[in-house]
PDB file of C-alpha atoms in Angstrom:
ATOM      1  CA  MET A   1      16.292   6.291  11.486  1.00  0.00           C
ATOM      2  CA  ALA A   2      14.117   3.733  13.317  1.00  0.00           C
ATOM      3  CA  PRO A   3      13.733   0.272  11.709  1.00  0.00           C
ATOM      4  CA  SER A   4      10.113   1.032  10.802  1.00  0.00           C
ATOM      5  CA  GLU A   5      11.300   4.157   8.966  1.00  0.00           C
ATOM      6  CA  THR A   6      13.855   2.383   6.774  1.00  0.00           C
ATOM      7  CA  PRO A   7      12.814   2.518   3.091  1.00  0.00           C
ATOM      8  CA  LEU A   8      12.321  -0.727   1.223  1.00  0.00           C
ATOM      9  CA  LYS A   9      15.194  -1.800  -0.969  1.00  0.00           C
ATOM     10  CA  THR A  10      14.781  -0.393  -4.453  1.00  0.00           C
ATOM     11  CA  GLY A  11      15.262  -3.821  -6.059  1.00  0.00           C
ATOM     12  CA  THR A  12      11.917  -4.968  -4.647  1.00  0.00           C
ATOM     13  CA  LEU A  13      10.017  -2.346  -6.655  1.00  0.00           C
ATOM     14  CA  SER A  14       9.861  -4.085 -10.035  1.00  0.00           C
ATOM     15  CA  GLY A  15       6.175  -4.934  -9.673  1.00  0.00           C
ATOM     16  CA  PHE A  16       5.503  -3.145  -6.398  1.00  0.00           C
ATOM     17  CA  GLY A  17       4.384   0.113  -7.991  1.00  0.00           C
ATOM     18  CA  LEU A  18       1.998  -1.596 -10.390  1.00  0.00           C
ATOM     19  CA  ARG A  19       0.509  -3.667  -7.585  1.00  0.00           C
ATOM     20  CA  LEU A  20       0.206  -0.630  -5.331  1.00  0.00           C
ATOM     21  CA  ARG A  21      -1.632   1.258  -8.064  1.00  0.00           C
ATOM     22  CA  GLU A  22      -3.905  -1.751  -8.685  1.00  0.00           C
ATOM     23  CA  ALA A  23      -4.740  -2.065  -4.975  1.00  0.00           C
ATOM     24  CA  ARG A  24      -5.339   1.678  -4.692  1.00  0.00           C
ATOM     25  CA  LYS A  25      -7.708   1.703  -7.652  1.00  0.00           C
ATOM     26  CA  ARG A  26      -9.485  -1.428  -6.396  1.00  0.00           C
ATOM     27  CA  ALA A  27     -10.015   0.424  -3.090  1.00  0.00           C
ATOM     28  CA  ARG A  28     -11.349   3.380  -5.118  1.00  0.00           C
ATOM     29  CA  MET A  29      -8.810   5.735  -3.600  1.00  0.00           C
ATOM     30  CA  THR A  30      -7.039   8.566  -5.347  1.00  0.00           C
ATOM     31  CA  GLN A  31      -3.338   9.162  -4.872  1.00  0.00           C
ATOM     32  CA  GLN A  32      -4.313  12.241  -2.877  1.00  0.00           C
ATOM     33  CA  ALA A  33      -6.619  10.311  -0.528  1.00  0.00           C
ATOM     34  CA  LEU A  34      -4.009   7.609   0.066  1.00  0.00           C
ATOM     35  CA  SER A  35      -1.316  10.208   0.662  1.00  0.00           C
ATOM     36  CA  VAL A  36      -3.366  12.034   3.282  1.00  0.00           C
ATOM     37  CA  ALA A  37      -4.224   8.773   5.052  1.00  0.00           C
ATOM     38  CA  CYS A  38      -0.570   7.634   5.015  1.00  0.00           C
ATOM     39  CA  GLY A  39       0.791  11.032   6.016  1.00  0.00           C
ATOM     40  CA  VAL A  40       2.874  11.617   2.891  1.00  0.00           C
ATOM     41  CA  THR A  41       2.569  13.846  -0.177  1.00  0.00           C
ATOM     42  CA  ARG A  42       0.628  12.882  -3.288  1.00  0.00           C
ATOM     43  CA  ALA A  43       3.943  13.074  -5.139  1.00  0.00           C
ATOM     44  CA  SER A  44       5.324  10.375  -2.824  1.00  0.00           C
ATOM     45  CA  ILE A  45       2.502   8.009  -3.768  1.00  0.00           C
ATOM     46  CA  ALA A  46       3.100   8.757  -7.459  1.00  0.00           C
ATOM     47  CA  GLN A  47       6.830   8.065  -7.045  1.00  0.00           C
ATOM     48  CA  TRP A  48       6.119   4.770  -5.279  1.00  0.00           C
ATOM     49  CA  GLU A  49       3.796   3.740  -8.109  1.00  0.00           C
ATOM     50  CA  VAL A  50       6.375   4.421 -10.820  1.00  0.00           C
ATOM     51  CA  GLY A  51       9.210   2.866  -8.823  1.00  0.00           C
ATOM     52  CA  LYS A  52      11.193   6.057  -8.401  1.00  0.00           C
ATOM     53  CA  THR A  53      11.201   5.871  -4.594  1.00  0.00           C
ATOM     54  CA  SER A  54       9.953   3.407  -2.018  1.00  0.00           C
ATOM     55  CA  PRO A  55       7.830   3.740   1.094  1.00  0.00           C
ATOM     56  CA  THR A  56       9.184   3.281   4.584  1.00  0.00           C
ATOM     57  CA  LEU A  57       8.023   0.187   6.404  1.00  0.00           C
ATOM     58  CA  SER A  58       5.644   2.239   8.542  1.00  0.00           C
ATOM     59  CA  HIS A  59       4.069   3.820   5.444  1.00  0.00           C
ATOM     60  CA  LEU A  60       3.836   0.407   3.774  1.00  0.00           C
ATOM     61  CA  LYS A  61       2.006  -0.963   6.824  1.00  0.00           C
ATOM     62  CA  LYS A  62      -0.464   1.933   6.717  1.00  0.00           C
ATOM     63  CA  ALA A  63      -1.081   1.437   2.990  1.00  0.00           C
ATOM     64  CA  VAL A  64      -1.706  -2.297   3.451  1.00  0.00           C
ATOM     65  CA  VAL A  65      -4.401  -1.605   6.038  1.00  0.00           C
ATOM     66  CA  LEU A  66      -5.971   1.222   4.046  1.00  0.00           C
ATOM     67  CA  LEU A  67      -6.000  -0.777   0.811  1.00  0.00           C
ATOM     68  CA  ASP A  68      -7.060  -4.035   2.499  1.00  0.00           C
ATOM     69  CA  THR A  69      -4.268  -5.987   0.874  1.00  0.00           C
ATOM     70  CA  LYS A  70      -1.209  -7.995   1.890  1.00  0.00           C
ATOM     71  CA  VAL A  71       2.448  -6.952   2.026  1.00  0.00           C
ATOM     72  CA  SER A  72       3.457 -10.236   0.406  1.00  0.00           C
ATOM     73  CA  TRP A  73       1.209  -9.522  -2.582  1.00  0.00           C
ATOM     74  CA  LEU A  74       2.454  -5.936  -2.966  1.00  0.00           C
ATOM     75  CA  LEU A  75       6.045  -7.218  -2.944  1.00  0.00           C
ATOM     76  CA  GLY A  76       5.285  -9.900  -5.539  1.00  0.00           C
ATOM     77  CA  GLU A  77       5.798 -12.801  -3.154  1.00  0.00           C
ATOM     78  CA  ASP A  78       2.167 -13.920  -3.357  1.00  0.00           C
ATOM     79  CA  ASN A  79       0.339 -14.478  -6.643  1.00  0.00           C
ATOM     80  CA  SER A  80      -3.173 -14.237  -5.216  1.00  0.00           C
ATOM     81  CA  ASN A  81      -5.165 -11.139  -6.039  1.00  0.00           C
ATOM     82  CA  GLY A  82      -3.928  -9.411  -2.892  1.00  0.00           C
ATOM     83  CA  GLN A  83      -7.269  -9.224  -1.154  1.00  0.00           C
ATOM     84  CA  HIS A  84      -7.869 -10.701   2.268  1.00  0.00           C
ATOM     85  CA  HIS A  85     -10.296 -13.615   2.222  1.00  0.00           C
ATOM     86  CA  ASP A  86     -11.014 -13.965   5.904  1.00  0.00           C
ATOM     87  CA  THR A  87     -14.298 -15.110   7.325  1.00  0.00           C
ATOM     88  CA  GLU A  88     -14.728 -11.710   8.945  1.00  0.00           C
ATOM     89  CA  PRO A  89     -16.967  -9.159   7.220  1.00  0.00           C
ATOM     90  CA  PRO A  90     -15.221  -6.451   5.192  1.00  0.00           C
ATOM     91  CA  ARG A  91     -13.897  -3.533   7.197  1.00  0.00           C
ATOM     92  CA  THR A  92     -15.578  -0.209   6.699  1.00  0.00           C
ATOM     93  CA  ASP A  93     -13.296   1.857   8.918  1.00  0.00           C
ATOM     94  CA  ARG A  94      -9.915   2.137   7.202  1.00  0.00           C
ATOM     95  CA  ARG A  95      -8.358   4.689   9.488  1.00  0.00           C
ATOM     96  CA  VAL A  96      -4.876   3.914  10.735  1.00  0.00           C
ATOM     97  CA  HIS A  97      -3.896   4.940  14.231  1.00  0.00           C
TER      98      HIS A  97
END
């Protein structure tokens, strides 16, 4: 398994799932839409949100871009609201390549 495919450690999921769900809802995305964009099943997104499983690093990176949030916020290391506050205008194209 490549380093970017290694799942996050389960111990980091205490608030991860709640924050992921919050970011997803703030982005007005369904679990299905996020799953398609990340290349996983809807069940995978649901399991991440309840803390049953964890995303790989590559899936986490995709979700961060799609949800316009920060990894540090999702992992509970940053107490901001998780949104980027750059001087650049908001992104409208959330596709991940």
